GROMACS .gro file of C-alpha atoms in nm:
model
  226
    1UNK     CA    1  15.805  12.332  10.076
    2UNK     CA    2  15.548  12.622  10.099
    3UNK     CA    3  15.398  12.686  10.428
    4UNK     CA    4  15.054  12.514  10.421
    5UNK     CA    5  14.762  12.625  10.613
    6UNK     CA    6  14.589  12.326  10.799
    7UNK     CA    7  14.300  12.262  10.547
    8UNK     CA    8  14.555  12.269  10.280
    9UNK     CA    9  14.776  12.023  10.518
   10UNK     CA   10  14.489  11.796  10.481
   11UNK     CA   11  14.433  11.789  10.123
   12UNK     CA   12  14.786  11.717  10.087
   13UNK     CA   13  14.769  11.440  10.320
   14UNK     CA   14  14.537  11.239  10.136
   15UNK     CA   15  14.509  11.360   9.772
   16UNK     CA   16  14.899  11.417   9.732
   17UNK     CA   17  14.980  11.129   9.512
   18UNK     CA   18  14.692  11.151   9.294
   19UNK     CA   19  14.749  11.523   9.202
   20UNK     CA   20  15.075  11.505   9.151
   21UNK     CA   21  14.981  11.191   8.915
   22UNK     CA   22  14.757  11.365   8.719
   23UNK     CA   23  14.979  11.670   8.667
   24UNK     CA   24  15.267  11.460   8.555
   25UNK     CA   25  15.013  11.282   8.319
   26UNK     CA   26  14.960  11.635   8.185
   27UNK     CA   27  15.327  11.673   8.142
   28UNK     CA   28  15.346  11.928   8.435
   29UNK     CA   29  15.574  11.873   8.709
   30UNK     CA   30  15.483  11.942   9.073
   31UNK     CA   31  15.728  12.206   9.256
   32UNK     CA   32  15.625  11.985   9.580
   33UNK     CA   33  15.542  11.648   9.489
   34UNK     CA   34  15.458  11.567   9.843
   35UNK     CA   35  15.232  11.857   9.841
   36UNK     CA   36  15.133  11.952   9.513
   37UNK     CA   37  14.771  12.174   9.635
   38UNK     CA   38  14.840  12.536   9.737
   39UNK     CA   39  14.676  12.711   9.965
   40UNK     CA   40  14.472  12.937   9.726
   41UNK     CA   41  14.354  12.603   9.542
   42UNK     CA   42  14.299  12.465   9.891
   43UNK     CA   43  14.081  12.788   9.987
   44UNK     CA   44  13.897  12.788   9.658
   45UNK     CA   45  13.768  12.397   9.678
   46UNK     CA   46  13.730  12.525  10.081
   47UNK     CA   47  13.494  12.800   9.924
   48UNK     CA   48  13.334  12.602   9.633
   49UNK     CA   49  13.204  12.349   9.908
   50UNK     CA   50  13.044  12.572  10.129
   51UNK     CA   51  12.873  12.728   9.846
   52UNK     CA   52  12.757  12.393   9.742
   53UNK     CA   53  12.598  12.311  10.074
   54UNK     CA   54  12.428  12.668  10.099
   55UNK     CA   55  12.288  12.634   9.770
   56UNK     CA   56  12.148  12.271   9.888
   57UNK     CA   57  12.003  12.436  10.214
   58UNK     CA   58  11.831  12.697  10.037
   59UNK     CA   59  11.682  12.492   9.760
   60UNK     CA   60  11.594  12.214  10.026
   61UNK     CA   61  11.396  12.513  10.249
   62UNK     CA   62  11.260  12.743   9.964
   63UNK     CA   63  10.941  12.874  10.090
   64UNK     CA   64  10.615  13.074   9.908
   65UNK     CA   65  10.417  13.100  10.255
   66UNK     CA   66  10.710  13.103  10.488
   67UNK     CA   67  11.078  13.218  10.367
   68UNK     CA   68  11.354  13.195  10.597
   69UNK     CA   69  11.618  13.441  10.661
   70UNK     CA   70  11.899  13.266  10.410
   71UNK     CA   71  11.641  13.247  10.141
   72UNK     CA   72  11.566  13.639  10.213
   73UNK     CA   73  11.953  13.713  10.176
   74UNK     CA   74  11.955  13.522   9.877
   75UNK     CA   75  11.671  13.645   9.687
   76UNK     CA   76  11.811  14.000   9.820
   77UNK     CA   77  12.132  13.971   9.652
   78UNK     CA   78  11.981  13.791   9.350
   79UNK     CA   79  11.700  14.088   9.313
   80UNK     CA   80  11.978  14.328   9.299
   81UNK     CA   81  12.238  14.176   9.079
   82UNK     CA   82  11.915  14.140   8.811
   83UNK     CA   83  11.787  14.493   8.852
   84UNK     CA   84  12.139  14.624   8.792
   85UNK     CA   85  12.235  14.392   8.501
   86UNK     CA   86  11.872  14.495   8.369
   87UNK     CA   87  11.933  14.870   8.362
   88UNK     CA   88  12.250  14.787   8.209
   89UNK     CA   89  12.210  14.474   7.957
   90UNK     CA   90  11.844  14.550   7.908
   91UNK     CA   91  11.515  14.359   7.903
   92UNK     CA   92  11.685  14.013   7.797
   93UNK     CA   93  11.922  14.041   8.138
   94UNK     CA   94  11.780  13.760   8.253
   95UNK     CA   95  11.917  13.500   8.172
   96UNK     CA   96  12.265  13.641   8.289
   97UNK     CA   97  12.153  13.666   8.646
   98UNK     CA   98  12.227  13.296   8.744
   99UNK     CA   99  12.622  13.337   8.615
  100UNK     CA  100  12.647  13.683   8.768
  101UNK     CA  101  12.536  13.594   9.123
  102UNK     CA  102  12.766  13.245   9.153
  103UNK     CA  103  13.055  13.454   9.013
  104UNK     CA  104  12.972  13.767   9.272
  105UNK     CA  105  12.914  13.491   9.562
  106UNK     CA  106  13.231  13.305   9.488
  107UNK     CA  107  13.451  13.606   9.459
  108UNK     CA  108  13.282  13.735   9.785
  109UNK     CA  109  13.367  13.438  10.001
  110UNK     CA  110  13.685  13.435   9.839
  111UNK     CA  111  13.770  13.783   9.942
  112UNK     CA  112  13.623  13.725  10.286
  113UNK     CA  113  13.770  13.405  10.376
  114UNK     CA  114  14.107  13.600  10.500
  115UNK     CA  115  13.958  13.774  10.740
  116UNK     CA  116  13.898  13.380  10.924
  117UNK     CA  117  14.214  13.301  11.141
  118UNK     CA  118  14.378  12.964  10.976
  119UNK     CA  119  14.262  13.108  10.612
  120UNK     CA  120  14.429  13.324  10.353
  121UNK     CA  121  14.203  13.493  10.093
  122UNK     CA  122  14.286  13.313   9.798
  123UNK     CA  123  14.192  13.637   9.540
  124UNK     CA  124  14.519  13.774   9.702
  125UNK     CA  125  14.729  13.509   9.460
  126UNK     CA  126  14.752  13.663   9.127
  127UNK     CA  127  14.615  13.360   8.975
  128UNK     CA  128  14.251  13.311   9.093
  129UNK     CA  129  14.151  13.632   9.027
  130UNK     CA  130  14.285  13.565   8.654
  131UNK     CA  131  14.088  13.271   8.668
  132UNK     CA  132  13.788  13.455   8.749
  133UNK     CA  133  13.850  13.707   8.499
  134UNK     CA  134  13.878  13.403   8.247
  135UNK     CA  135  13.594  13.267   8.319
  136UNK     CA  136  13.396  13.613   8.320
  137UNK     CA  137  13.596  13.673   7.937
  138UNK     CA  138  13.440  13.341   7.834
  139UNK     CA  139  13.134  13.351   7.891
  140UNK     CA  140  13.072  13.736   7.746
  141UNK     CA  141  13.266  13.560   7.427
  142UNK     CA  142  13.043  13.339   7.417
  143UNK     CA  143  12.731  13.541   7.481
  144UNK     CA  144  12.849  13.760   7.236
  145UNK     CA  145  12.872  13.493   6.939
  146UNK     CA  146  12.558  13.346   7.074
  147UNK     CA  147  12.425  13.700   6.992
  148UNK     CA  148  12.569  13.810   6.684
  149UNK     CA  149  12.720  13.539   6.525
  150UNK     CA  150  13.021  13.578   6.325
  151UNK     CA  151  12.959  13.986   6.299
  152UNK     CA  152  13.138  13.953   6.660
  153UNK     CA  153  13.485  13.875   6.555
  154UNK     CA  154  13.548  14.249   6.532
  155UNK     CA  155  13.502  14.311   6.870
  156UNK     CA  156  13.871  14.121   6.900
  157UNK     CA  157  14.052  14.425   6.786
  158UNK     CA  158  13.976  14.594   7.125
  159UNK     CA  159  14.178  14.561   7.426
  160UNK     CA  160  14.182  14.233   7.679
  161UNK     CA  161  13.909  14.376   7.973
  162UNK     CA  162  14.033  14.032   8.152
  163UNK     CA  163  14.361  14.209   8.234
  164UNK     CA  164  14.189  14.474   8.399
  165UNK     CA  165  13.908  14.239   8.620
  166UNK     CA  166  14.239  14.073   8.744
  167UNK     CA  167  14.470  14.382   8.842
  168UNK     CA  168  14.236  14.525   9.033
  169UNK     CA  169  14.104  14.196   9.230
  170UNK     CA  170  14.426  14.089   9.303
  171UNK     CA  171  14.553  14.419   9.386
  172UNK     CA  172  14.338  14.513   9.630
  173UNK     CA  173  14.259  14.232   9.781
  174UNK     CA  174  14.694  14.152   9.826
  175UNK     CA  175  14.714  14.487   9.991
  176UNK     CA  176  14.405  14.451  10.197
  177UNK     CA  177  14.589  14.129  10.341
  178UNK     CA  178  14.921  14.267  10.404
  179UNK     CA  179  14.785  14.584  10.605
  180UNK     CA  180  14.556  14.341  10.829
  181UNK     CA  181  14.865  14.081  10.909
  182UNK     CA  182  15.105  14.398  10.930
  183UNK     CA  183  14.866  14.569  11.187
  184UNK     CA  184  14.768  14.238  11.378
  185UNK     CA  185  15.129  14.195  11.413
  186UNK     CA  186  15.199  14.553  11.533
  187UNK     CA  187  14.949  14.721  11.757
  188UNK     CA  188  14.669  14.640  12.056
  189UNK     CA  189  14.356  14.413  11.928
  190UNK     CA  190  14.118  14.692  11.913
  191UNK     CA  191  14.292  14.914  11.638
  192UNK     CA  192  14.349  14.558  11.395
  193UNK     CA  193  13.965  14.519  11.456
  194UNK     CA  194  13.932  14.853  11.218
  195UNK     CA  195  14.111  14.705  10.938
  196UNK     CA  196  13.940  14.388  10.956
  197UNK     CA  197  13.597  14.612  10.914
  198UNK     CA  198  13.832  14.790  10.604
  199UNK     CA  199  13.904  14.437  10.426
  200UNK     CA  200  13.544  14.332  10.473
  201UNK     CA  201  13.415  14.702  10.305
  202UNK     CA  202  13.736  14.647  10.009
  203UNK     CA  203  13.574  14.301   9.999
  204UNK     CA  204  13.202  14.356   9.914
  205UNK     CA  205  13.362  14.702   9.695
  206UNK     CA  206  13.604  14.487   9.458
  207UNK     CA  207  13.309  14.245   9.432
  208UNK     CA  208  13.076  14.510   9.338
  209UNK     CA  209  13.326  14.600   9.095
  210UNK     CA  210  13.398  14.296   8.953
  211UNK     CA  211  13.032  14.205   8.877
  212UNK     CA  212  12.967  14.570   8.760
  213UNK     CA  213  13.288  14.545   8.494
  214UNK     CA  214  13.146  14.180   8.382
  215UNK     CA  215  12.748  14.284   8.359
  216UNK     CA  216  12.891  14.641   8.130
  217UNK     CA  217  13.129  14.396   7.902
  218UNK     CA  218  12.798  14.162   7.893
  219UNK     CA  219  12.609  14.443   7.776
  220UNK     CA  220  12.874  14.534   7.497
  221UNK     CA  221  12.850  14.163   7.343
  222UNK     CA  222  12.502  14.132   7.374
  223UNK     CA  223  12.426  14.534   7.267
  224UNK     CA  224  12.118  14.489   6.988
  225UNK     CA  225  12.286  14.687   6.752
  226UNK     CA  226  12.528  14.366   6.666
   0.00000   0.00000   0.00000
């Protein structure tokens, strides 16, 4: 059995048997019945909650007279991601922003989540940063066929961009993850607390990145001259 971290432990302890059902009734077989959730599915629901309750807390305290500091952070990050997907995309950006920032924030917490003790960063397993890259491919698809209609099809012929959003996540964040727990395990507390300030800056970098490469293949499928 894989080495579970304790908030995986206790996913496994009480949703076990129905996983494990439903991937059967999907004609997949768990590798560990008895504990069918990995840890980057564990950190990724771990993640997807805490968004959830932020988002709730914001909404709940949005202010005109009298913003708070979250709802300043917020409408921070959500100024920026908009003013850079409008110099990019154009004047019908919009209406991308609300995709752009829950993909930036999840990959964000994602990244950041392994610098907790007790948590892994779940972007360093090969297949959530596919996922995101998926899910960023689909929805510029989509945007694109919203756009142009049928004319898009010939954008097809290109290469995969989702192969590319999902090397360089993973990538960086796996090696940012190895050179922490290498240096944590080698050398006095003070020098790890440099690397920790190094994942954090590869962190906010690769999500930069991520959100810049998904806002520029946006702005391909929804160009005006389709």
């Amino acid at each position: 059995m894989h080495e579970q971290l304790w908030f995986t432990a206790f996913l496994n302890h009480f949703f076990a048997g129905p996983v494990s059902g439903l991937l059967r009734t999907l004609h997949i077989e768990p590798k560990f019945p008895d504990a069918p959730i990995p840890n980057s599915v564990a950190m990724e629901l771990l993640v997807f909650l805490f968004l959830v309750v932020v988002f709730a807390l914001v909404r709940s305290r949005l202010s005109v007279d009298r913003p708070g500091g979250l709802q300043h952070v917020f409408e921070g990050a959500h100024g920026f991601v908009e003013g850079q997907s409008h110099e990019i995309i154009g004047h019908h950006s919009e209406g991308f922003t609300p995709f752009l920032m829950a993909l930036g924030l999840f990959i964000l917490l994602c990244n950041l989540i392994g610098v907790i003790p007790g948590f892994e960063s779940p972007t360093a397993v090969p297949v959530v940063p596919l996922g995101c890259a998926i899910c960023a491919f689909v929805y510029y698809q989509a945007q694109g066929f919203k756009h142009a209609g049928i004319a898009y099809l010939r954008h097809f012929a290109g290469p995969m961009p989702a192969l590319a959003l999902t090397i360089r996540l993973y990538a960086n964040m796996f090696a940012g993850d190895m050179v922490t727990l290498v240096f944590f395990s080698l050398v006095p507390i003070g020098v790890p607390i440099v690397f920790l300030g190094l994942h954090i800056g590869v962190s906010l970098l690769q999500t930069y990145i991520f959100v810049l490469l998904t806002t520029v293949y946006l702005a391909g499928a929804v160009a005006e001259e389709h």
